[in-house]
Amino acid sequence: MRYKDLPWRHALSLFCLLASSSANQALAAAQLSYPSPEQSLGETVDFGWNIDPDALGYWLSVVDGAGARYSNYQVLGKHVTGATISGLPAGEPFTAELITIYLDGNNVTNWDTRQKTQFNSPAARISAPANSSLNSTSHTFNWNSIEGVSLYYWSLSDDFGNSWFNADVGRQTQVTISNLPTDGRTLYSNLYTVIGNNWDRVSKREFIAHTGEVAVSPIWSPSPGTTWQWQLNGEINTSFDVQMYDIDLFDAPQATIDSLKNSGRAVICYFSAGSSEIWRPDAASVPLSVQGNGNGWEGEKWLDIRAIEKLSPVMRSRLDLAVAKGCDGVEPDNVDGYTNNTGFPLTASDQLVFNRWLATEAHARGLSIGLKNDVDQIVELEPWFDWAINEQCAEYNECDQMTPFIDAGKAVFGVEYSGNSASFCPGINALNFDWLIKDIELTDTFETCR
């Protein structure tokens, strides 16, 4: 369900936008943001820029000293604020160029170079297994040697404060680590070089640690235009001619899931990841220490999502149940607690860590996962999720914030509970979203915008 107890946020954002634009109109033009050392330490480099409101789109080009071009070879949409360039060789000088595309008064497109920046790719680089996946409990990490290095310092850790290695290795260029986790968490590798008295971190990589099991079927990744039905209450009506059903993980009978699957429908299973629900069969497994304020629904309390180690047994069990029942994916709800009065000092960073952890856990089981609401973190979280689902974007005037999913070819599902569909459906259809008009109890009745 949708929660919004900070109604001043949109007004404050608008005030800040107006103040900044009047203070400096030059900020309207797209400016390329060279990645920080934290982001540019591997063969994959992320670039970003601010949106130019007059732009039709953008093109990012990266060229090395010999003239070889490393680009994404496509025009990026006007709402896109970044691009990733992969396959950059080590130790090379590069020039990055951001080109902004406009439409002039004669309806002719103009390509305008707004900024160029030069940078060097790192000389030393941690080698990565295929797809940056560690599929066993032991792995040998290695890197290329650098002339003049007196020692290397290397570490391997996760988001939860656990460390598998953190020491200098002399002039070795490899380390073998055993007893690695296999639960789908992200591990972070950091390599430092010491030349003389100068320390320099030259490589940072991320690895997904899992069991090595491969899902029999590819993860369900819906594109815009996917038809769907969302029913969380009442006896599930399976007669609708739609491609996906979103139903409750615990309440949906196994026979209903089997029937939907046998008829070729994808089945998404709903559960609350950010709140406790006293009526659920696993309610006793949620520690009282992580339960905070009520969220406005009887029997529900916000969870302290910072306590992932305490919550992980419950969430992993629910994801395992989704696999056992044959769900194609999951819809974890209440994943924007940091914007609400939870009783805990949650930050935007806490929410990013928790939501990315959920996505990693789902993907490790072959489950598709959708990002529910949390519109203020769409840009950061879109790469981790397979689709988005939103409540009342027209009512809250925030539909445009979800376009990064559409730009990435991913479906945006949503619902409005009130309002005149004739007034909001045209705009939603123009954004290529898949929208329903439903009652707030989410029974079987619905209309569609398309």
XYZ file of C-alpha atoms in Angstrom:
450
model
C 0.000 0.000 0.000
C 0.993 3.603 -0.469
C 2.213 5.753 2.440
C 2.998 9.461 2.271
C 3.387 11.378 5.507
C 5.736 14.065 4.205
C 3.408 16.240 2.081
C 5.846 19.147 2.218
C 8.525 17.313 0.250
C 7.190 18.197 -3.198
C 6.641 21.848 -2.288
C 10.146 22.113 -0.852
C 11.651 20.487 -3.948
C 9.800 22.946 -6.184
C 10.952 25.894 -4.075
C 14.585 24.729 -4.249
C 14.312 24.213 -8.003
C 12.906 27.677 -8.597
C 15.489 29.274 -6.333
C 18.409 27.519 -7.993
C 17.207 28.224 -11.534
C 16.728 31.903 -10.882
C 20.139 32.138 -9.244
C 21.981 30.524 -12.107
C 20.277 29.939 -15.430
C 23.464 28.395 -16.802
C 22.775 25.263 -14.795
C 20.000 24.368 -17.256
C 22.527 23.203 -19.856
C 23.621 19.597 -19.516
C 27.061 19.347 -17.928
C 29.043 16.125 -17.956
C 29.997 14.859 -14.521
C 33.264 12.968 -14.587
C 33.004 9.924 -12.310
C 34.720 10.099 -8.962
C 37.575 7.707 -8.144
C 35.017 5.586 -6.288
C 33.203 4.989 -9.573
C 35.977 4.849 -12.140
C 38.206 2.090 -10.840
C 37.161 -0.727 -13.131
C 36.721 -1.478 -16.809
C 33.117 -0.264 -16.506
C 32.818 3.495 -15.918
C 29.651 5.423 -15.006
C 29.157 8.977 -16.300
C 26.394 11.383 -15.305
C 24.998 14.786 -16.199
C 22.173 17.122 -15.228
C 19.111 17.324 -17.475
C 18.872 20.092 -20.059
C 15.127 20.876 -20.241
C 15.412 21.843 -23.913
C 17.153 18.628 -24.992
C 15.638 15.904 -27.156
C 18.311 13.468 -26.053
C 21.995 12.869 -25.442
C 24.946 11.005 -26.898
C 28.018 10.045 -24.858
C 31.254 9.213 -26.654
C 34.506 7.959 -25.076
C 37.628 7.883 -27.278
C 41.119 6.690 -26.385
C 44.409 8.237 -27.467
C 44.573 6.103 -30.592
C 41.117 7.136 -31.754
C 39.296 3.928 -30.769
C 35.739 4.751 -29.742
C 33.998 3.269 -26.714
C 30.358 4.378 -26.767
C 26.880 3.006 -26.168
C 26.058 3.677 -29.856
C 22.531 4.883 -29.213
C 20.811 8.183 -28.583
C 19.772 8.375 -24.940
C 16.350 9.726 -23.972
C 15.794 13.264 -22.734
C 15.143 12.024 -19.178
C 18.354 9.969 -19.006
C 20.982 11.417 -16.668
C 23.814 8.961 -17.060
C 25.398 6.187 -19.104
C 27.766 3.311 -18.477
C 30.723 2.628 -20.767
C 32.207 -0.862 -20.555
C 35.309 -2.589 -21.824
C 37.826 0.203 -21.237
C 41.402 -1.137 -21.350
C 43.746 -0.472 -18.433
C 46.260 2.352 -18.323
C 44.908 4.357 -21.255
C 44.113 8.088 -21.625
C 40.539 8.825 -22.696
C 38.424 11.780 -23.770
C 34.724 11.723 -22.843
C 32.375 13.951 -24.848
C 28.729 14.736 -24.018
C 26.635 15.786 -27.010
C 23.202 17.323 -26.426
C 20.594 16.972 -29.182
C 18.140 19.836 -29.810
C 15.299 20.640 -32.171
C 15.602 24.152 -33.609
C 12.821 26.489 -34.772
C 12.781 24.831 -38.222
C 12.260 21.352 -36.735
C 15.835 20.397 -37.583
C 17.854 18.429 -35.075
C 21.131 19.972 -33.975
C 23.945 18.111 -32.216
C 25.784 20.353 -29.767
C 28.962 19.347 -27.942
C 28.505 20.646 -24.430
C 31.573 19.305 -22.667
C 34.700 17.233 -23.070
C 36.798 15.848 -20.243
C 39.997 13.824 -20.199
C 40.843 11.026 -17.774
C 43.066 7.975 -17.436
C 41.795 4.472 -16.831
C 43.421 2.720 -13.866
C 46.650 0.873 -14.524
C 45.989 -2.009 -12.112
C 42.748 -3.933 -12.201
C 41.252 -6.823 -10.270
C 40.322 -9.643 -12.620
C 36.681 -10.687 -12.413
C 34.933 -13.999 -12.999
C 32.259 -14.137 -15.680
C 29.376 -11.770 -14.902
C 31.180 -10.787 -11.681
C 29.629 -13.858 -10.034
C 31.392 -16.022 -7.467
C 29.769 -19.438 -7.732
C 31.764 -21.380 -5.151
C 33.041 -20.967 -1.598
C 36.630 -20.495 -2.806
C 38.052 -18.122 -5.386
C 41.461 -16.785 -6.444
C 41.500 -13.030 -6.988
C 44.358 -11.633 -9.072
C 45.497 -8.429 -10.742
C 48.134 -7.240 -13.202
C 51.483 -6.112 -11.788
C 52.561 -2.459 -11.824
C 56.188 -1.347 -12.291
C 57.666 0.377 -9.237
C 55.097 -0.918 -6.703
C 56.612 -1.758 -3.307
C 53.471 -3.516 -2.068
C 49.785 -4.093 -2.741
C 47.065 -3.796 -0.132
C 43.836 -5.694 -0.806
C 40.509 -6.081 1.008
C 37.274 -8.004 0.521
C 34.136 -7.119 2.513
C 30.325 -6.843 2.320
C 27.622 -4.301 3.197
C 27.159 -5.706 6.697
C 30.613 -5.095 8.128
C 31.981 -8.588 7.438
C 35.521 -8.867 6.084
C 37.251 -11.854 4.469
C 40.584 -10.165 3.873
C 42.151 -6.816 4.774
C 45.972 -6.711 4.652
C 49.018 -5.987 2.534
C 50.238 -8.871 0.373
C 53.718 -7.603 -0.458
C 54.276 -7.800 -4.184
C 51.946 -10.752 -4.696
C 49.411 -10.318 -7.470
C 46.881 -12.877 -6.273
C 45.048 -14.004 -3.134
C 42.933 -17.131 -2.653
C 39.958 -16.805 -0.300
C 37.986 -19.731 1.151
C 34.728 -19.891 3.122
C 33.053 -17.297 0.909
C 29.285 -16.811 1.436
C 26.810 -18.258 -1.063
C 23.670 -16.318 -0.178
C 23.580 -13.759 -2.988
C 25.142 -10.847 -1.093
C 27.463 -8.336 -2.783
C 31.176 -8.455 -1.960
C 33.455 -5.449 -2.478
C 37.080 -5.815 -3.545
C 39.486 -2.884 -3.063
C 43.074 -2.886 -4.323
C 45.643 -0.263 -3.248
C 49.146 0.192 -4.620
C 52.046 1.663 -2.675
C 54.779 3.365 -4.693
C 57.343 5.037 -2.462
C 55.268 6.618 0.304
C 52.187 7.135 -1.853
C 49.055 5.035 -1.399
C 46.571 4.923 -4.269
C 43.410 2.853 -4.561
C 43.457 1.773 -8.168
C 40.751 -0.869 -8.460
C 37.350 -1.420 -6.945
C 35.128 -4.308 -8.043
C 31.836 -5.802 -6.928
C 31.044 -9.513 -6.961
C 27.824 -11.408 -6.321
C 28.371 -14.454 -4.087
C 25.928 -17.292 -4.700
C 25.667 -21.073 -4.867
C 26.325 -21.369 -8.564
C 22.834 -22.735 -9.223
C 21.365 -21.407 -12.445
C 17.643 -20.786 -12.790
C 15.971 -23.136 -15.247
C 14.094 -20.242 -16.855
C 15.303 -16.691 -17.452
C 14.126 -14.074 -15.007
C 10.798 -12.574 -16.046
C 11.547 -9.118 -17.468
C 8.374 -7.454 -18.761
C 8.490 -4.725 -21.369
C 6.075 -1.778 -21.584
C 2.678 -2.904 -22.853
C 2.418 -5.969 -20.610
C -1.207 -6.464 -19.516
C -1.853 -7.312 -15.883
C -4.269 -7.667 -12.978
C -3.596 -6.852 -9.317
C -5.772 -8.641 -6.746
C -4.786 -8.975 -3.090
C -8.232 -9.539 -1.550
C -11.095 -11.940 -2.159
C -11.239 -15.127 -4.178
C -8.903 -14.630 -7.120
C -10.717 -14.232 -10.421
C -8.517 -15.983 -12.983
C -10.755 -15.280 -15.976
C -9.162 -12.030 -17.142
C -7.192 -12.163 -20.392
C -3.977 -10.572 -19.108
C -0.329 -11.581 -19.202
C 0.494 -11.134 -15.495
C -1.313 -11.560 -12.176
C 0.005 -9.876 -9.018
C -1.395 -11.773 -6.009
C -0.621 -12.333 -2.317
C 2.281 -14.676 -1.512
C 0.665 -16.160 1.598
C -3.045 -16.040 0.776
C -3.052 -17.207 -2.839
C -3.960 -20.940 -2.979
C -1.431 -23.180 -4.672
C -4.129 -24.431 -7.043
C -4.766 -20.859 -8.213
C -1.076 -20.243 -8.895
C -0.851 -23.536 -10.778
C -3.922 -22.659 -12.839
C -2.532 -19.259 -13.793
C 0.842 -20.723 -14.702
C -0.724 -23.503 -16.767
C -2.665 -20.902 -18.748
C 0.552 -19.061 -19.631
C 0.283 -16.170 -17.163
C 3.228 -14.837 -15.189
C 2.553 -14.837 -11.438
C 3.981 -12.123 -9.180
C 3.686 -12.682 -5.432
C 3.163 -9.774 -3.038
C 4.610 -9.529 0.472
C 5.547 -6.637 2.752
C 9.306 -6.266 3.108
C 9.282 -3.035 5.105
C 6.560 -3.715 7.678
C 5.501 -6.464 10.059
C 1.984 -7.854 9.683
C 0.604 -9.531 12.788
C -1.693 -11.899 10.867
C 1.000 -13.498 8.712
C 1.966 -17.113 9.495
C 5.616 -16.108 10.028
C 4.824 -13.071 12.219
C 6.491 -14.637 15.270
C 9.761 -14.796 13.319
C 10.019 -10.995 13.076
C 12.046 -9.783 16.126
C 10.268 -7.216 18.280
C 13.488 -5.173 18.364
C 13.108 -4.274 14.667
C 9.401 -3.321 14.856
C 8.721 0.412 15.107
C 5.742 2.711 14.689
C 2.469 1.681 13.148
C 2.152 2.581 9.489
C -1.541 3.440 9.487
C -2.876 -0.048 8.791
C -4.157 -2.144 11.680
C -1.664 -4.800 12.759
C 1.266 -3.367 10.763
C 4.465 -1.749 12.023
C 7.431 -0.312 10.171
C 10.632 -2.368 10.257
C 14.173 -1.229 11.013
C 15.616 -2.071 7.612
C 19.127 -1.276 8.856
C 19.043 -4.591 10.773
C 19.434 -6.763 7.684
C 21.098 -9.585 9.626
C 18.005 -9.825 11.869
C 15.541 -9.492 9.007
C 17.349 -11.702 6.506
C 16.003 -15.059 7.828
C 12.417 -13.810 7.444
C 12.903 -12.242 4.013
C 14.889 -15.169 2.650
C 12.218 -17.571 3.884
C 9.558 -15.561 2.058
C 11.577 -15.556 -1.147
C 12.105 -19.298 -0.799
C 8.335 -19.693 -0.358
C 7.811 -17.728 -3.568
C 10.086 -20.162 -5.392
C 8.378 -23.194 -3.828
C 4.913 -21.935 -4.851
C 6.044 -21.306 -8.441
C 5.938 -17.501 -8.439
C 7.771 -15.877 -11.347
C 8.643 -12.839 -9.262
C 7.877 -10.808 -6.178
C 6.439 -7.420 -5.282
C 8.022 -6.374 -1.948
C 5.960 -3.572 -0.426
C 6.824 -0.692 1.925
C 10.360 -0.228 0.618
C 10.356 3.536 1.131
C 10.222 3.637 4.927
C 12.917 6.290 5.117
C 10.346 8.865 3.914
C 7.944 7.964 6.732
C 7.749 8.208 10.532
C 8.979 4.680 11.215
C 10.347 5.232 14.723
C 13.875 4.641 13.426
C 16.395 7.191 12.041
C 16.369 5.647 8.581
C 18.303 7.404 5.817
C 18.108 7.299 2.043
C 21.372 5.340 2.087
C 19.847 2.743 4.441
C 16.960 2.283 2.029
C 19.254 1.869 -0.973
C 21.255 -0.837 0.813
C 18.128 -2.735 1.872
C 16.374 -2.497 -1.495
C 19.472 -3.593 -3.393
C 19.897 -6.470 -0.961
C 16.308 -7.582 -1.637
C 16.887 -7.446 -5.399
C 20.084 -9.451 -5.085
C 18.370 -12.094 -2.951
C 15.477 -12.376 -5.425
C 17.736 -12.669 -8.461
C 19.876 -15.304 -6.737
C 16.711 -17.447 -6.667
C 15.732 -16.729 -10.267
C 12.891 -14.426 -9.199
C 11.918 -11.240 -10.980
C 11.495 -8.261 -8.651
C 9.665 -4.949 -8.981
C 10.429 -1.646 -7.290
C 7.323 -0.495 -5.390
C 6.882 3.302 -5.210
C 10.158 4.798 -3.751
C 10.115 7.294 -6.614
C 12.888 9.473 -5.176
C 15.411 6.640 -5.655
C 14.358 5.502 -9.136
C 17.633 6.512 -10.803
C 19.775 4.685 -8.226
C 17.628 1.546 -8.110
C 16.443 1.038 -11.701
C 19.504 -1.071 -12.670
C 18.765 -3.471 -9.786
C 15.065 -4.063 -10.522
C 13.267 -5.690 -13.444
C 10.154 -3.477 -13.497
C 8.418 -0.838 -11.393
C 5.011 -0.652 -9.731
C 3.483 2.555 -8.426
C 0.401 3.794 -6.634
C -1.191 7.124 -7.495
C 1.575 8.781 -9.505
C -1.038 10.977 -11.184
C -2.488 12.025 -7.834
C 0.954 12.868 -6.455
C 2.200 14.403 -9.742
C 5.293 12.209 -9.902
C 4.786 10.034 -12.989
C 7.726 11.605 -14.844
C 10.103 10.326 -12.170
C 9.591 6.731 -13.279
C 10.598 7.177 -16.907
C 14.122 5.718 -16.354
C 12.455 2.273 -16.294
C 10.765 2.955 -19.645
C 14.039 4.291 -21.071
C 15.628 0.978 -20.044
C 12.874 -1.016 -21.783
C 11.257 -2.100 -18.505
C 7.536 -2.037 -17.747
C 6.037 0.459 -15.308
C 2.834 -0.894 -13.744
C 0.570 1.277 -11.645
C -2.823 2.067 -10.210
C -5.000 5.062 -9.375
C -7.621 4.694 -6.660
C -9.511 7.933 -7.361
C -9.814 10.744 -9.849
C -11.150 11.122 -13.373
C -9.488 8.571 -15.662
C -10.241 10.758 -18.678
C -7.967 13.408 -17.194
C -4.995 11.281 -16.121
C -4.990 8.317 -18.538
C -3.850 10.247 -21.651
C -0.726 11.484 -19.876
C 0.008 8.072 -18.410
C -0.466 6.384 -21.785
C 1.877 8.929 -23.375
C 4.557 7.812 -20.917
C 3.968 4.180 -22.032
C 2.936 3.041 -18.534
C 0.518 0.152 -17.887
C -2.115 1.587 -15.556
C -5.196 0.271 -13.773
C -8.069 2.043 -12.019
C -9.005 -0.011 -8.951
C -10.629 0.093 -5.526
C -8.199 0.575 -2.652
C -9.006 -2.894 -1.267
C -7.557 -4.375 -4.479
C -10.382 -6.787 -5.204
C -10.969 -8.266 -8.669
C -12.633 -5.213 -10.248
C -10.561 -2.959 -12.486
C -10.409 -0.732 -15.556
C -7.376 -0.001 -17.690
C -5.952 3.217 -19.093
C -4.862 1.680 -22.376
